[in-house]
Short mmCIF file of C-alpha atoms and ligand atoms in Angstrom, two decimals:
data_model
loop_
_atom_site.label_atom_id
_atom_site.label_comp_id
_atom_site.label_asym_id
_atom_site.label_seq_id
_atom_site.Cartn_x
_atom_site.Cartn_y
_atom_site.Cartn_z
CA UNK A 1405 3.26 3.85 25.22
CA UNK A 1406 4.36 2.24 21.97
CA UNK A 1407 7.67 2.92 20.26
CA UNK A 1408 8.92 2.42 16.75
CA UNK A 1409 12.10 0.37 16.22
CA UNK A 1410 15.32 2.41 16.54
CA UNK A 1411 16.59 1.67 13.06
CA UNK A 1412 14.26 0.91 10.15
CA UNK A 1413 15.20 -0.11 6.61
CA UNK A 1414 13.01 0.49 3.58
CA UNK A 1415 13.74 -1.27 0.29
CA UNK A 1416 12.51 0.84 -2.63
CA UNK A 1417 12.08 4.57 -2.05
CA UNK A 1418 9.24 5.17 -4.53
CA UNK A 1419 5.80 6.49 -3.78
CA UNK A 1420 5.08 4.05 -0.95
CA UNK A 1421 8.63 3.47 0.28
CA UNK A 1422 9.31 7.20 0.69
CA UNK A 1423 5.99 7.56 2.53
CA UNK A 1424 6.78 4.67 4.87
CA UNK A 1425 10.28 6.03 5.55
CA UNK A 1426 8.77 9.47 6.22
CA UNK A 1427 6.34 8.00 8.77
CA UNK A 1428 9.08 6.20 10.71
CA UNK A 1429 11.48 9.18 10.67
CA UNK A 1430 8.80 11.47 12.07
CA UNK A 1431 8.13 8.90 14.80
CA UNK A 1432 11.79 9.08 15.85
CA UNK A 1433 13.45 6.18 14.00
CA UNK A 1434 16.69 6.29 12.05
CA UNK A 1435 15.88 5.19 8.49
CA UNK A 1436 17.93 3.76 5.66
CA UNK A 1437 16.34 3.58 2.21
CA UNK A 1438 17.90 1.10 -0.21
CA UNK A 1439 17.34 1.82 -3.90
CA UNK A 1440 18.35 -0.03 -7.05
CA UNK A 1441 20.95 2.50 -8.29
CA UNK A 1442 22.48 5.91 -7.54
CA UNK A 1443 19.98 7.83 -9.64
CA UNK A 1444 16.99 6.19 -7.95
CA UNK A 1445 18.62 6.70 -4.54
CA UNK A 1446 19.06 10.42 -5.25
CA UNK A 1447 15.39 10.77 -6.27
CA UNK A 1448 14.24 8.82 -3.22
CA UNK A 1449 16.34 11.04 -0.97
CA UNK A 1450 14.97 14.22 -2.60
CA UNK A 1451 11.38 12.93 -2.32
CA UNK A 1452 11.82 12.02 1.32
CA UNK A 1453 13.57 15.25 2.33
CA UNK A 1454 10.89 17.29 0.58
CA UNK A 1455 8.08 15.53 2.45
CA UNK A 1456 10.01 15.94 5.73
CA UNK A 1457 10.42 19.67 4.98
CA UNK A 1458 6.66 19.97 4.37
CA UNK A 1459 5.89 18.22 7.66
CA UNK A 1460 8.20 20.60 9.53
CA UNK A 1461 6.60 23.61 7.81
CA UNK A 1462 3.09 22.36 8.63
CA UNK A 1463 4.09 21.87 12.24
CA UNK A 1464 3.17 18.18 12.21
CA UNK A 1465 6.42 17.31 14.04
CA UNK A 1466 8.32 18.78 16.98
CA UNK A 1467 11.64 17.51 15.63
CA UNK A 1468 13.63 20.06 13.62
CA UNK A 1469 14.42 19.59 9.92
CA UNK A 1470 18.16 19.12 10.46
CA UNK A 1471 17.66 16.37 13.04
CA UNK A 1472 15.16 14.59 10.78
CA UNK A 1473 17.43 14.89 7.73
CA UNK A 1474 20.35 13.52 9.78
CA UNK A 1475 18.24 10.45 10.61
CA UNK A 1476 17.85 9.55 6.91
CA UNK A 1477 20.37 7.55 4.90
CA UNK A 1478 20.12 6.22 1.37
CA UNK A 1479 22.10 3.34 -0.10
CA UNK A 1480 22.22 1.07 -3.12
CA UNK A 1481 23.49 -2.06 -1.37
CA UNK A 1482 21.42 -4.27 0.93
CA UNK A 1483 24.45 -4.47 3.24
CA UNK A 1484 23.36 -1.03 4.53
CA UNK A 1485 20.37 -2.77 6.16
CA UNK A 1486 22.64 -4.52 8.68
CA UNK A 1487 21.65 -3.51 12.20
CA UNK A 1488 18.04 -2.63 11.29
CA UNK A 1489 15.37 -3.86 13.71
CA UNK A 1490 12.72 -3.75 11.02
CA UNK A 1491 12.96 -3.72 7.22
CA UNK A 1492 9.93 -2.95 5.02
CA UNK A 1493 10.16 -3.99 1.38
CA UNK A 1494 8.36 -1.61 -1.04
CA UNK A 1495 9.77 -2.48 -4.48
CA UNK A 1496 7.33 -2.75 -7.44
CA UNK A 1497 4.59 -5.40 -7.33
CA UNK A 1498 6.60 -8.19 -8.97
CA UNK A 1499 6.95 -11.55 -7.21
CA UNK A 1500 10.50 -12.35 -8.37
CA UNK A 1501 11.75 -8.84 -7.58
CA UNK A 1502 10.26 -9.04 -4.09
CA UNK A 1503 11.59 -12.55 -3.40
CA UNK A 1504 15.10 -11.41 -4.36
CA UNK A 1505 14.93 -8.17 -2.32
CA UNK A 1506 13.61 -9.99 0.76
CA UNK A 1507 16.24 -12.75 0.59
CA UNK A 1508 19.06 -10.19 0.23
CA UNK A 1509 17.77 -8.28 3.26
CA UNK A 1510 17.34 -11.41 5.38
CA UNK A 1511 20.97 -12.39 4.78
CA UNK A 1512 22.31 -9.20 6.39
CA UNK A 1513 19.78 -8.90 9.23
CA UNK A 1514 20.17 -10.20 12.77
CA UNK A 1515 18.02 -13.22 13.66
CA UNK A 1516 15.69 -11.07 15.83
CA UNK A 1517 15.06 -8.46 13.16
CA UNK A 1518 11.60 -8.21 11.60
CA UNK A 1519 11.07 -8.28 7.84
CA UNK A 1520 7.89 -6.96 6.20
CA UNK A 1521 6.44 -6.46 2.74
CA UNK A 1522 4.11 -3.71 1.56
CA UNK A 1523 2.66 -5.92 -1.19
CA UNK A 1524 -0.93 -5.14 -2.15
CA UNK A 1525 -1.76 -8.51 -3.68
CA UNK A 1526 1.00 -11.13 -3.46
CA UNK A 1527 0.49 -13.88 -0.86
CA UNK A 1528 2.57 -13.46 2.31
CA UNK A 1529 3.05 -17.24 2.51
CA UNK A 1530 4.27 -17.30 -1.07
CA UNK A 1531 6.86 -14.58 -0.33
CA UNK A 1532 7.79 -16.32 2.96
CA UNK A 1533 8.62 -19.50 1.02
CA UNK A 1534 11.94 -17.95 -0.04
CA UNK A 1535 13.00 -17.02 3.51
CA UNK A 1536 14.98 -18.87 6.18
CA UNK A 1537 13.08 -17.17 9.04
CA UNK A 1538 9.42 -16.95 7.91
CA UNK A 1539 8.39 -16.52 11.57
CA UNK A 1540 10.00 -13.04 11.50
CA UNK A 1541 8.10 -12.03 8.33
CA UNK A 1542 4.67 -10.43 7.78
CA UNK A 1543 2.81 -7.94 5.62
CA UNK A 1544 2.55 -4.26 6.56
CA UNK A 1545 0.11 -2.94 3.98
CA UNK A 1546 0.30 0.86 4.14
CA UNK A 1547 -2.15 2.95 2.12
CA UNK A 1548 -1.50 5.70 -0.35
CA UNK A 1549 -0.80 8.51 0.42
CA UNK A 1550 0.96 7.20 3.55
CA UNK A 1551 1.09 10.49 5.52
CA UNK A 1552 -2.68 11.02 5.54
CA UNK A 1553 -3.86 7.40 5.51
CA UNK A 1554 -4.98 6.06 8.88
CA UNK A 1555 -5.12 2.37 8.08
CA UNK A 1556 -2.33 -0.24 7.97
CA UNK A 1557 -3.19 -3.91 7.42
CA UNK A 1558 -0.92 -6.18 9.43
CA UNK A 1559 -1.02 -9.36 7.35
CA UNK A 1560 -0.06 -12.60 9.06
CA UNK A 1561 1.41 -15.57 7.22
CA UNK A 1562 0.97 -19.15 8.42
CA UNK A 1563 4.44 -19.05 10.02
CA UNK A 1564 4.37 -15.48 11.43
CA UNK A 1565 5.25 -15.40 15.15
CA UNK A 1566 2.27 -13.99 17.15
CA UNK A 1567 4.77 -11.94 19.20
CA UNK A 1568 5.86 -10.20 15.99
CA UNK A 1569 2.20 -9.38 15.22
CA UNK A 1570 1.89 -7.76 18.66
CA UNK A 1571 5.08 -5.76 18.06
CA UNK A 1572 3.84 -4.67 14.64
CA UNK A 1573 0.53 -3.44 16.08
CA UNK A 1574 2.53 -1.38 18.57
CA UNK A 1575 4.76 0.12 15.85
CA UNK A 1576 1.78 1.11 13.69
CA UNK A 1577 0.04 2.67 16.68
CA UNK A 1578 3.26 4.58 17.46
CA UNK A 1579 3.10 5.98 13.90
CA UNK A 1580 -0.30 7.43 14.82
CA UNK A 1581 -2.08 4.97 12.53
CA UNK A 1582 -4.58 2.19 13.17
CA UNK A 1583 -3.51 -1.42 12.61
CA UNK A 1584 -5.95 -4.15 11.66
CA UNK A 1585 -4.77 -7.76 11.71
CA UNK A 1586 -5.68 -9.83 8.67
CA UNK A 1587 -4.83 -13.44 7.86
CA UNK A 1588 -3.00 -13.85 4.55
CA UNK A 1589 -5.81 -14.22 1.99
CA UNK A 1590 -6.56 -12.78 -1.47
CA UNK A 1591 -7.12 -9.01 -1.36
CA UNK A 1592 -6.54 -9.00 2.43
CA UNK A 1593 -9.49 -7.16 4.06
CA UNK A 1594 -9.42 -3.78 2.36
CA UNK A 1595 -9.17 -4.69 -1.33
CA UNK A 1596 -11.56 -7.62 -1.01
CA UNK A 1597 -14.36 -5.57 0.55
CA UNK A 1598 -13.63 -2.38 -1.38
CA UNK A 1599 -13.57 -4.17 -4.72
CA UNK A 1600 -16.70 -6.22 -3.92
CA UNK A 1601 -18.64 -3.01 -3.28
CA UNK A 1602 -17.14 -1.30 -6.33
CA UNK A 1603 -17.98 -4.17 -8.69
CA UNK A 1604 -21.59 -4.38 -7.49
CA UNK A 1605 -21.96 -0.62 -7.97
CA UNK A 1606 -20.66 -0.97 -11.54
CA UNK A 1607 -23.10 -3.82 -12.23
CA UNK A 1608 -25.96 -1.65 -10.91
CA UNK A 1609 -24.91 1.20 -13.21
CA UNK A 1610 -24.67 -1.27 -16.12
CA UNK A 1611 -28.21 -2.55 -15.40
CA UNK A 1612 -29.61 1.00 -15.25
CA UNK A 1613 -30.64 0.68 -11.59
CA UNK A 1614 -29.58 4.28 -10.85
CA UNK A 1615 -27.14 6.95 -12.04
CA UNK A 1616 -23.50 6.95 -10.87
CA UNK A 1617 -24.14 9.98 -8.66
CA UNK A 1618 -27.22 8.38 -7.09
CA UNK A 1619 -25.46 5.06 -6.46
CA UNK A 1620 -22.63 6.95 -4.72
CA UNK A 1621 -25.12 9.07 -2.77
CA UNK A 1622 -26.83 5.88 -1.54
CA UNK A 1623 -23.58 4.77 0.08
CA UNK A 1624 -22.52 8.25 1.22
CA UNK A 1625 -25.76 9.24 2.87
CA UNK A 1626 -27.05 5.79 3.74
CA UNK A 1627 -23.83 4.23 5.03
CA UNK A 1628 -21.42 7.12 5.65
CA UNK A 1629 -19.11 6.02 2.85
CA UNK A 1630 -16.92 9.10 2.30
CA UNK A 1631 -16.99 9.18 -1.51
CA UNK A 1632 -19.17 6.37 -2.80
CA UNK A 1633 -17.86 3.26 -4.58
CA UNK A 1634 -17.85 4.66 -8.14
CA UNK A 1635 -16.08 7.92 -7.28
CA UNK A 1636 -13.57 5.86 -5.27
CA UNK A 1637 -12.97 3.65 -8.31
CA UNK A 1638 -12.34 6.78 -10.42
CA UNK A 1639 -9.72 7.96 -7.90
CA UNK A 1640 -7.99 4.57 -7.55
CA UNK A 1641 -7.94 4.10 -11.34
CA UNK A 1642 -10.26 1.78 -13.30
CA UNK A 1643 -7.26 -0.14 -14.65
CA UNK A 1644 -5.92 -0.74 -11.13
CA UNK A 1645 -9.34 -1.92 -9.94
CA UNK A 1646 -9.74 -4.18 -13.00
CA UNK A 1647 -6.34 -5.77 -12.29
CA UNK A 1648 -7.28 -6.52 -8.69
CA UNK A 1649 -10.74 -7.81 -9.71
CA UNK A 1650 -9.17 -10.20 -12.23
CA UNK A 1651 -6.81 -11.54 -9.56
CA UNK A 1652 -9.65 -11.95 -7.02
CA UNK A 1653 -11.83 -13.56 -9.71
CA UNK A 1654 -9.09 -16.10 -10.34
CA UNK A 1655 -8.59 -16.85 -6.66
CA UNK A 1656 -12.03 -16.36 -5.07
CA UNK A 1657 -14.46 -17.17 -7.89
CA UNK A 1658 -17.33 -15.73 -9.92
CA UNK A 1659 -18.46 -13.07 -7.46
CA UNK A 1660 -15.39 -11.05 -8.44
CA UNK A 1661 -15.90 -11.40 -12.23
CA UNK A 1662 -15.18 -7.92 -13.68
CA UNK A 1663 -18.34 -6.34 -15.21
CA UNK A 1664 -18.31 -5.72 -18.96
CA UNK A 1665 -18.72 -1.96 -18.39
CA UNK A 1666 -15.45 -1.85 -16.42
CA UNK A 1667 -13.58 -3.75 -19.15
CA UNK A 1668 -15.02 -1.47 -21.84
CA UNK A 1669 -14.10 1.77 -20.06
CA UNK A 1670 -10.54 0.52 -19.46
CA UNK A 1671 -10.20 -0.63 -23.10
CA UNK A 1672 -11.36 2.85 -24.22
CA UNK A 1673 -8.72 4.51 -22.02
CA UNK A 1674 -11.22 5.95 -19.52
CA UNK A 1675 -9.23 5.15 -16.38
CA UNK A 1676 -10.78 7.66 -13.96
CA UNK A 1677 -9.43 10.94 -12.65
CA UNK A 1678 -5.95 10.41 -14.10
CA UNK A 1679 -7.29 10.42 -17.69
CA UNK A 1680 -10.07 12.96 -17.03
CA UNK A 1681 -12.91 10.45 -17.38
CA UNK A 1682 -14.13 7.30 -15.66
CA UNK A 1683 -17.62 7.03 -14.22
CA UNK A 1684 -17.44 10.83 -13.89
CA UNK A 1685 -15.87 13.67 -15.90
CA UNK A 1686 -12.80 15.00 -14.05
CA UNK A 1687 -11.45 17.50 -16.56
CA UNK A 1688 -11.92 20.46 -14.20
CA UNK A 1689 -10.47 18.73 -11.16
CA UNK A 1690 -7.34 16.98 -12.43
N1 LIG B 1870 0.90 2.99 -4.99
C1 LIG B 1870 -0.07 2.54 -4.20
O1 LIG B 1870 -1.19 3.06 -4.16
C2 LIG B 1870 0.19 1.36 -3.27
C3 LIG B 1870 -0.60 1.19 -2.12
C4 LIG B 1870 -0.32 0.12 -1.26
C5 LIG B 1870 0.71 -0.77 -1.56
N2 LIG B 1870 1.45 -0.58 -2.71
C6 LIG B 1870 2.54 -1.53 -2.97
O2 LIG B 1870 3.77 -0.91 -2.62
C7 LIG B 1870 4.82 -1.41 -3.44
C8 LIG B 1870 5.54 -0.25 -4.09
O3 LIG B 1870 4.64 0.50 -4.86
P1 LIG B 1870 4.93 2.02 -5.28
O4 LIG B 1870 3.64 2.56 -5.77
O5 LIG B 1870 5.69 2.71 -4.22
O6 LIG B 1870 5.93 1.80 -6.53
P2 LIG B 1870 7.01 2.82 -7.12
O7 LIG B 1870 7.25 2.35 -8.51
O8 LIG B 1870 6.60 4.23 -6.88
O9 LIG B 1870 8.31 2.56 -6.23
C9 LIG B 1870 9.09 1.39 -6.32
C10 LIG B 1870 10.52 1.79 -6.02
O10 LIG B 1870 11.30 0.59 -5.93
C11 LIG B 1870 12.56 0.85 -6.53
N3 LIG B 1870 13.18 -0.43 -6.90
C12 LIG B 1870 12.95 -1.20 -7.99
N4 LIG B 1870 13.72 -2.31 -7.93
C13 LIG B 1870 14.43 -2.24 -6.79
C14 LIG B 1870 15.39 -3.07 -6.17
N5 LIG B 1870 15.75 -4.22 -6.72
N6 LIG B 1870 15.94 -2.68 -4.98
C15 LIG B 1870 15.56 -1.51 -4.40
N7 LIG B 1870 14.66 -0.68 -4.94
C16 LIG B 1870 14.09 -1.04 -6.12
C17 LIG B 1870 12.24 1.75 -7.72
O11 LIG B 1870 13.41 2.46 -8.14
C18 LIG B 1870 11.16 2.65 -7.11
O12 LIG B 1870 11.71 3.81 -6.52
C19 LIG B 1870 4.15 -2.38 -4.41
O13 LIG B 1870 4.24 -3.67 -3.90
C20 LIG B 1870 2.71 -1.92 -4.43
O14 LIG B 1870 1.81 -2.95 -4.78
C21 LIG B 1870 1.23 0.47 -3.55
#
């Protein structure tokens, strides 16, 4: 039987940070969320308490609302992370911001504590370069939305202690999610494969091989893909996918070169479901 750490810190209580904090609280941990200022801390607290209330109402936890709320703290100073067994950084995807947040956390943590980042694209080894204890550091790449996403990528840096990887697998399993272990590499496993499929589907559409709906149906019915690569791209956001493709193109070469059709749709503001149009029309379903 796996357990989560007793006290977990989360740096950045935005979309992902609040979701990660929510997952650990429901699994029985005490959680402290550190935000950049009082206003952001108040919004993070409200976001987190609302999602906890919904979980209690849906009956997805046996713990009562008051006990869950009492297990949540918010703060604006990294000093509040002292005593945490695990800290997960979830500030915006900016290298300098993450390096600073991780270094501040490491200074107040005990030498046995684990430090993790939820980065989607920054190298774990690069972020570890600013730390004194890189062996206690790894990636925990949660997916959005955290409560309903099954997968967490446990991303190992060159210096990550294998015992920490084992612990992390146990923690993710205790959250009711499935860990996969991935060596630090561009796009980890999920973005690299997901984007490769998405880009090829866009090239096929561009070349007139089949319609968007038929390309998606090929993957849905032929390979049990839940949505199809083009519909998935519409949901993720064409701009988000283009950004990842550009990064993978830079680091892994020509096979990730973004197709012209993707660039054109993004330039025209057709970003997928969030703007009402991508490869499909979404006006009815927004
Ligand atoms: N949104 C997604 O789909 C998704 C999925 C997987 C991973 N990620 C990664 O998760 C991380 C967070 O993304 P998000 O979508 O939650 O962003 P977000 O903008 O919703 O949340 C970021 C939070 O960090 C806070 N913050 C900013 N600077 C801070 C600081 N110095 N100290 C403490 N808090 C600070 C902000 O106030 C905000 O609440 C990014 O690295 C992103 O790449 C995002």
